[in-house]
Coordinates of C-alpha atoms in Angstrom, one line a residue:
M1 CA 7.2 -3.2 116.9
T2 CA 5.2 -4.2 113.9
A3 CA 2.0 -2.1 113.6
P4 CA -1.0 -4.4 114.0
V5 CA -3.5 -1.8 112.6
R6 CA -4.0 -1.1 109.0
F7 CA -6.6 1.4 107.9
E8 CA -8.4 1.4 104.6
V9 CA -10.5 4.3 103.4
E10 CA -13.5 2.8 101.5
A11 CA -15.3 6.1 100.8
A12 CA -14.8 9.8 101.5
D13 CA -17.1 12.8 101.5
G14 CA -14.8 15.8 102.0
P15 CA -12.6 15.0 105.1
A16 CA -15.1 12.5 106.3
R17 CA -14.3 8.9 105.6
A18 CA -15.9 5.5 105.9
G19 CA -13.3 2.8 106.3
M20 CA -12.2 -0.4 107.7
A21 CA -9.5 -0.7 110.4
H22 CA -7.7 -4.1 110.6
A23 CA -6.3 -4.9 114.0
A24 CA -4.3 -8.0 114.8
R25 CA -7.2 -10.1 115.8
S26 CA -10.2 -8.7 113.9
S27 CA -11.4 -5.7 111.9
Y28 CA -13.9 -2.9 112.6
R29 CA -15.9 -0.6 110.4
T30 CA -15.7 3.2 110.8
P31 CA -17.2 5.5 111.9
C32 CA -17.3 3.5 115.1
F33 CA -18.9 4.2 118.5
M34 CA -17.4 2.2 121.4
P35 CA -19.5 1.6 124.5
V36 CA -17.6 2.1 127.8
G37 CA -17.3 -0.8 130.2
T38 CA -15.5 1.1 133.0
R39 CA -15.0 -1.8 135.5
G40 CA -15.3 -4.6 133.0
A41 CA -19.0 -4.2 132.2
V42 CA -21.2 -1.6 130.4
R43 CA -23.6 -0.6 133.2
H44 CA -26.8 -2.8 133.2
L45 CA -25.7 -4.7 130.0
S46 CA -24.0 -8.0 129.4
A47 CA -21.5 -9.1 126.8
A48 CA -24.3 -10.9 125.0
D49 CA -26.3 -7.6 125.0
L50 CA -23.4 -5.8 123.3
E51 CA -23.2 -8.5 120.7
D52 CA -26.9 -8.2 120.0
L53 CA -26.5 -4.4 119.7
G54 CA -23.7 -4.8 117.1
A55 CA -21.0 -3.1 119.1
Q56 CA -17.5 -3.7 117.6
I57 CA -15.2 -2.5 120.3
V58 CA -15.8 -2.1 124.1
L59 CA -13.6 0.0 126.4
G60 CA -12.1 -0.9 129.7
N61 CA -10.9 1.6 132.2
T62 CA -7.2 1.0 133.1
Y63 CA -7.4 3.0 136.3
H64 CA -10.3 1.1 137.8
L65 CA -9.2 -2.4 136.5
M66 CA -5.6 -2.0 137.8
L67 CA -7.1 -1.3 141.3
R68 CA -9.8 -3.9 141.2
P69 CA -9.5 -6.8 140.5
G70 CA -5.9 -6.0 139.4
A71 CA -4.2 -6.3 136.0
A72 CA -2.4 -9.5 137.0
T73 CA -5.7 -11.2 138.0
I74 CA -7.2 -10.3 134.7
A75 CA -4.1 -11.6 132.9
D76 CA -4.4 -14.9 134.8
L77 CA -8.0 -15.2 133.8
G78 CA -7.2 -14.9 130.1
G79 CA -7.1 -11.1 129.5
L80 CA -9.9 -8.6 129.4
G81 CA -12.0 -10.1 126.6
R82 CA -12.1 -13.6 128.1
F83 CA -12.5 -12.2 131.6
T84 CA -15.6 -10.3 130.6
G85 CA -17.0 -12.8 128.1
W86 CA -16.7 -10.4 125.2
D87 CA -15.5 -11.8 121.9
G88 CA -15.2 -8.5 120.1
L89 CA -12.3 -6.1 120.2
T90 CA -11.3 -4.3 123.4
L91 CA -9.6 -0.9 124.0
T92 CA -8.1 0.3 127.3
D93 CA -7.4 3.9 128.1
S94 CA -4.3 4.7 130.0
G95 CA -6.1 5.7 133.2
G96 CA -4.8 9.3 132.8
F97 CA -8.1 11.0 132.6
Q98 CA -9.4 9.4 135.8
V99 CA -6.1 9.9 137.6
F100 CA -6.0 13.6 136.7
S101 CA -9.5 14.1 137.9
L102 CA -8.2 13.1 141.4
E103 CA -5.8 16.1 141.5
P104 CA -2.7 13.8 141.8
D105 CA 1.0 14.7 142.3
V106 CA 2.4 15.0 138.8
D107 CA 6.1 15.3 137.9
D108 CA 8.1 14.8 134.7
D109 CA 8.5 11.0 135.4
G110 CA 4.8 10.2 136.1
V111 CA 1.9 10.6 138.5
T112 CA 1.2 9.6 142.1
F113 CA -2.4 9.2 143.2
R114 CA -4.7 7.7 145.8
S115 CA -7.1 4.9 145.1
T116 CA -10.7 6.0 145.1
Y117 CA -11.5 2.6 146.7
D118 CA -9.4 2.5 149.8
G119 CA -7.1 5.5 149.7
S120 CA -3.9 3.5 149.0
I121 CA -1.1 5.2 147.2
H122 CA -0.3 4.2 143.6
R123 CA 2.3 5.4 141.0
L124 CA 1.7 5.5 137.2
T125 CA 4.4 6.2 134.7
P126 CA 4.3 5.9 130.9
E127 CA 6.1 2.5 131.2
S128 CA 3.9 1.1 133.9
A129 CA 0.8 2.2 132.0
V130 CA 2.0 0.2 129.0
A131 CA 2.9 -2.8 131.2
T132 CA -0.5 -2.7 133.0
Q133 CA -2.4 -2.5 129.7
Q134 CA -0.3 -5.3 128.2
L135 CA -1.4 -7.5 131.2
L136 CA -5.0 -6.4 130.6
G137 CA -4.5 -7.7 127.1
A138 CA -6.8 -5.3 125.2
D139 CA -6.5 -5.2 121.4
I140 CA -5.7 -1.4 121.6
Q141 CA -4.1 0.4 124.4
M142 CA -3.6 4.2 124.9
A143 CA -0.3 5.9 125.9
L144 CA -0.4 7.8 129.2
D145 CA -1.0 11.5 128.6
V146 CA -1.6 14.7 130.7
C147 CA -5.2 15.9 130.4
P148 CA -5.8 19.3 131.9
P149 CA -9.3 20.6 132.5
L150 CA -10.6 23.5 130.4
P151 CA -10.3 26.4 130.9
S152 CA -6.7 26.1 132.2
P153 CA -3.9 28.7 132.2
D154 CA -1.7 28.7 129.0
P155 CA 1.4 27.6 130.9
L156 CA -0.5 24.5 132.2
I157 CA -1.6 23.6 128.7
R158 CA 1.9 24.0 127.4
L159 CA 3.3 21.8 130.2
A160 CA 0.6 19.1 129.4
V161 CA 1.7 19.1 125.8
E162 CA 5.4 18.8 126.7
R163 CA 4.8 16.0 129.2
T164 CA 2.4 14.2 126.9
A165 CA 5.1 14.2 124.1
A166 CA 7.8 13.0 126.4
W167 CA 5.6 10.3 127.9
A168 CA 4.5 9.2 124.4
K169 CA 8.1 8.6 123.4
R170 CA 8.7 6.5 126.5
A171 CA 5.4 4.5 126.0
R172 CA 6.4 3.8 122.4
A173 CA 9.8 2.5 123.5
A174 CA 8.2 0.3 126.3
H175 CA 5.5 -1.3 124.2
D176 CA 6.6 -4.7 122.8
R177 CA 3.4 -6.7 122.1
V178 CA 3.0 -7.1 118.4
D179 CA -0.6 -8.3 118.8
Q180 CA -1.7 -5.2 120.6
A181 CA -2.0 -1.7 119.0
L182 CA -0.7 1.4 120.8
F183 CA -2.3 4.7 120.1
G184 CA -0.7 8.0 120.9
I185 CA -2.7 11.0 122.2
V186 CA -2.8 14.6 121.0
Q187 CA -3.3 17.4 123.6
G188 CA -3.2 21.2 123.4
G189 CA -6.4 22.5 124.9
V190 CA -8.2 24.8 122.5
D191 CA -5.0 26.5 121.4
H192 CA -4.8 25.8 117.7
A193 CA -1.0 26.2 117.5
L194 CA -0.5 23.8 120.4
R195 CA -2.9 21.3 118.9
T196 CA -0.9 21.4 115.6
E197 CA 2.4 21.0 117.5
S198 CA 1.1 18.1 119.6
A199 CA -0.3 16.3 116.6
Q200 CA 3.0 16.7 114.7
R201 CA 5.1 15.5 117.6
T202 CA 2.9 12.5 118.2
V203 CA 2.8 11.5 114.6
E204 CA 6.6 11.6 114.5
L205 CA 6.6 8.6 116.8
D206 CA 4.6 6.5 114.3
F207 CA 1.8 5.1 116.5
D208 CA -0.7 2.6 115.3
G209 CA -3.5 5.1 115.7
Y210 CA -4.1 8.5 117.2
G211 CA -6.4 9.7 120.0
I212 CA -7.4 13.3 120.3
G213 CA -7.7 13.9 124.1
G214 CA -8.5 16.8 126.3
L215 CA -11.6 18.0 124.5
S216 CA -15.2 18.0 125.8
V217 CA -13.7 18.7 129.3
G218 CA -15.3 22.1 129.9
E219 CA -15.1 24.0 126.6
T220 CA -18.0 24.8 124.3
R221 CA -18.5 22.9 121.0
E222 CA -17.6 26.2 119.2
E223 CA -14.2 26.1 120.9
M224 CA -13.8 22.3 120.5
L225 CA -14.3 22.0 116.8
P226 CA -11.6 24.4 115.6
A227 CA -9.1 22.9 118.0
L228 CA -10.0 19.4 116.7
A229 CA -9.7 20.5 113.1
A230 CA -6.2 22.0 113.9
A231 CA -5.0 18.5 115.0
M232 CA -6.9 16.5 112.4
V233 CA -5.1 17.9 109.3
H234 CA -1.8 16.6 110.7
L235 CA -2.9 13.0 111.4
P236 CA -2.0 10.4 108.8
S237 CA -4.8 9.1 106.6
D238 CA -3.7 5.4 107.0
R239 CA -4.2 5.3 110.7
P240 CA -7.4 5.4 112.8
R241 CA -8.3 8.7 114.5
Y242 CA -10.1 8.5 117.8
L243 CA -11.9 11.5 119.5
M244 CA -11.9 10.5 123.2
G245 CA -14.9 10.9 125.5
V246 CA -17.2 12.5 123.0
G247 CA -20.7 11.1 122.3
D248 CA -23.4 13.8 122.0
P249 CA -25.1 13.5 118.5
A250 CA -24.1 17.0 117.4
S251 CA -20.4 16.6 118.2
L252 CA -20.4 13.1 116.7
V253 CA -21.6 14.3 113.3
E254 CA -19.4 17.4 113.4
A255 CA -16.3 15.4 114.2
I256 CA -17.1 12.8 111.6
A257 CA -17.3 15.6 109.0
L258 CA -13.7 16.6 110.1
G259 CA -12.4 13.0 109.6
V260 CA -12.7 11.3 113.0
D261 CA -13.1 7.5 112.8
Q262 CA -14.0 6.4 116.3
F263 CA -15.6 7.6 119.5
D264 CA -16.4 6.6 123.1
C265 CA -18.7 8.1 125.7
V266 CA -20.5 7.1 128.9
M267 CA -23.3 9.6 128.1
Q268 CA -25.6 7.0 126.5
T269 CA -25.9 4.7 129.5
R270 CA -25.7 7.5 132.1
L271 CA -28.6 9.3 130.5
G272 CA -30.4 5.9 130.2
R273 CA -30.1 5.3 134.0
H274 CA -31.6 8.7 134.7
G275 CA -34.6 8.3 132.4
V276 CA -33.4 10.3 129.4
A277 CA -33.7 8.9 125.9
L278 CA -31.9 9.9 122.7
T279 CA -34.4 10.2 119.9
G280 CA -34.8 11.6 116.4
G281 CA -36.6 14.5 117.9
G282 CA -34.0 15.3 120.6
R283 CA -33.7 14.3 124.3
L284 CA -36.8 12.8 125.8
Q285 CA -37.4 12.7 129.5
V286 CA -39.3 9.4 129.9
K287 CA -40.2 10.1 133.6
N288 CA -42.4 13.1 132.7
A289 CA -46.0 12.7 133.9
R290 CA -47.4 13.3 130.4
H291 CA -46.1 9.9 129.3
A292 CA -48.0 8.0 132.0
R293 CA -50.7 6.7 129.6
S294 CA -48.7 6.8 126.4
D295 CA -48.7 3.6 124.3
Q296 CA -46.1 5.0 121.9
P297 CA -42.5 3.8 121.8
V298 CA -39.6 6.0 122.9
D299 CA -38.8 6.8 119.2
P300 CA -41.3 5.6 116.5
E301 CA -38.4 5.8 113.9
C302 CA -36.1 3.6 116.0
G303 CA -35.8 -0.1 115.1
C304 CA -34.3 -1.3 118.4
R305 CA -36.0 -4.1 120.4
V306 CA -37.0 -1.7 123.2
C307 CA -38.9 0.5 120.9
A308 CA -40.4 -2.5 119.2
R309 CA -41.7 -4.0 122.4
H310 CA -42.3 -1.4 125.2
S311 CA -44.3 1.7 125.5
L312 CA -43.4 5.0 127.1
G313 CA -46.1 4.5 129.7
Y314 CA -44.5 1.2 130.7
L315 CA -40.9 2.6 130.9
R316 CA -42.2 5.6 132.9
H317 CA -43.8 3.2 135.3
L318 CA -40.6 1.2 135.8
F319 CA -38.7 4.4 136.7
Q320 CA -41.5 5.5 139.0
V321 CA -41.3 2.3 141.0
G322 CA -37.5 2.2 141.0
E323 CA -37.3 -1.0 138.9
P324 CA -33.6 -1.4 137.7
T325 CA -35.0 -2.8 134.4
A326 CA -35.9 0.8 133.5
G327 CA -32.3 1.9 133.3
R328 CA -31.3 -1.3 131.5
L329 CA -33.9 -0.9 128.8
L330 CA -33.2 2.8 128.2
S331 CA -29.4 2.2 128.2
W332 CA -30.0 -0.4 125.5
H333 CA -32.1 2.0 123.4
N334 CA -29.6 4.9 123.7
L335 CA -26.7 2.7 122.6
A336 CA -28.8 1.3 119.8
W337 CA -29.8 4.7 118.7
T338 CA -26.2 6.0 118.7
L339 CA -24.9 3.0 116.8
A340 CA -27.6 3.5 114.2
L341 CA -26.7 7.2 113.9
L342 CA -23.1 6.2 113.1
D343 CA -24.3 3.7 110.6
R344 CA -26.4 6.5 109.0
C345 CA -23.2 8.7 108.9
R346 CA -21.3 5.9 107.2
D347 CA -24.0 5.4 104.6
A348 CA -24.2 9.2 104.0
I349 CA -20.4 9.3 103.4
V350 CA -20.7 6.5 100.9
A351 CA -23.5 8.3 99.2
G352 CA -21.9 11.7 99.4
T353 CA -24.7 13.2 101.4
L354 CA -23.1 13.7 104.8
A355 CA -23.7 17.5 104.6
S356 CA -27.4 17.0 104.5
L357 CA -27.4 14.5 107.4
R358 CA -25.2 16.9 109.4
Q359 CA -27.7 19.7 108.9
E360 CA -30.5 17.4 110.0
I361 CA -28.8 16.4 113.2
L362 CA -27.6 19.9 114.0
S363 CA -31.1 21.3 113.5
I364 CA -32.3 19.1 116.4
W365 CA -29.2 18.6 118.5
G366 CA -27.1 21.7 117.8

């Protein structure tokens, strides 16, 4: 398979790097935050909204999409991008994280699980995960891995590393779309030695990029960061590095300082639906009564169109009366704020001032 991803480091500040990743169909700047469109849509937002926000990559969830409407249906309708009306890049996860949250039957060959929709039985193997994602047609797909919760017993973490390595080799052999990148995934819990071993074994297979999985699944940030660092030093500099499922501001800036290039998280839109805004001053609960008569924006320093147009008093009113527009507007703001934060990180890397920005963010979000 010809690797369709080429990564160029444009500036560095210690391990942190600002770069450009060139996929088969398009390129994307890093650091990069990727909104999550679980079932083919980011909650409350359209493809046009995501274009206006400046998103570069949107995720699709293989587990949900393979069950409804089905990977073959999406393939018949032109692939995930055309199906959703999104012209930017797409990435699909393997479905492993969602499957393992259902307590499935796992063996060395794969995993058997019940559909969350109708209880039907399904089987997922490294090969079928690749085939399913090739039908979905995303620009980047992820190899099937084993993602144990944390904390977990040491033997369970070791077994996850062994199966992830074996499944990665099988996924690599099964993948044959030269226009679609395949990323391997590093596991190992918070065990530094296992993280190092998993990174080395995954890199030996020469993937187009590397995901770091199994973090932010129950451990503290103080446990997460050294485990992340143990893996990062073994990942090649000419491939993208993707920390999966992490999106809180403190973890974002800390991971960028360690050399991570791309992120995804549902936190931004989940908080938005529940009335919580991300701001330069920390989390803001918009539904608080003290905002009822406020004519101030969510964040006076934010340049997004929600802050430019709407007051806290208005947004609180929308939540109070159960107007769905409230969740839409605050989801927009939270994504805009996060994308702007990563732009600030990129600018700081170029200027050599990431340490100062990191301290600023940690003083508020740490």
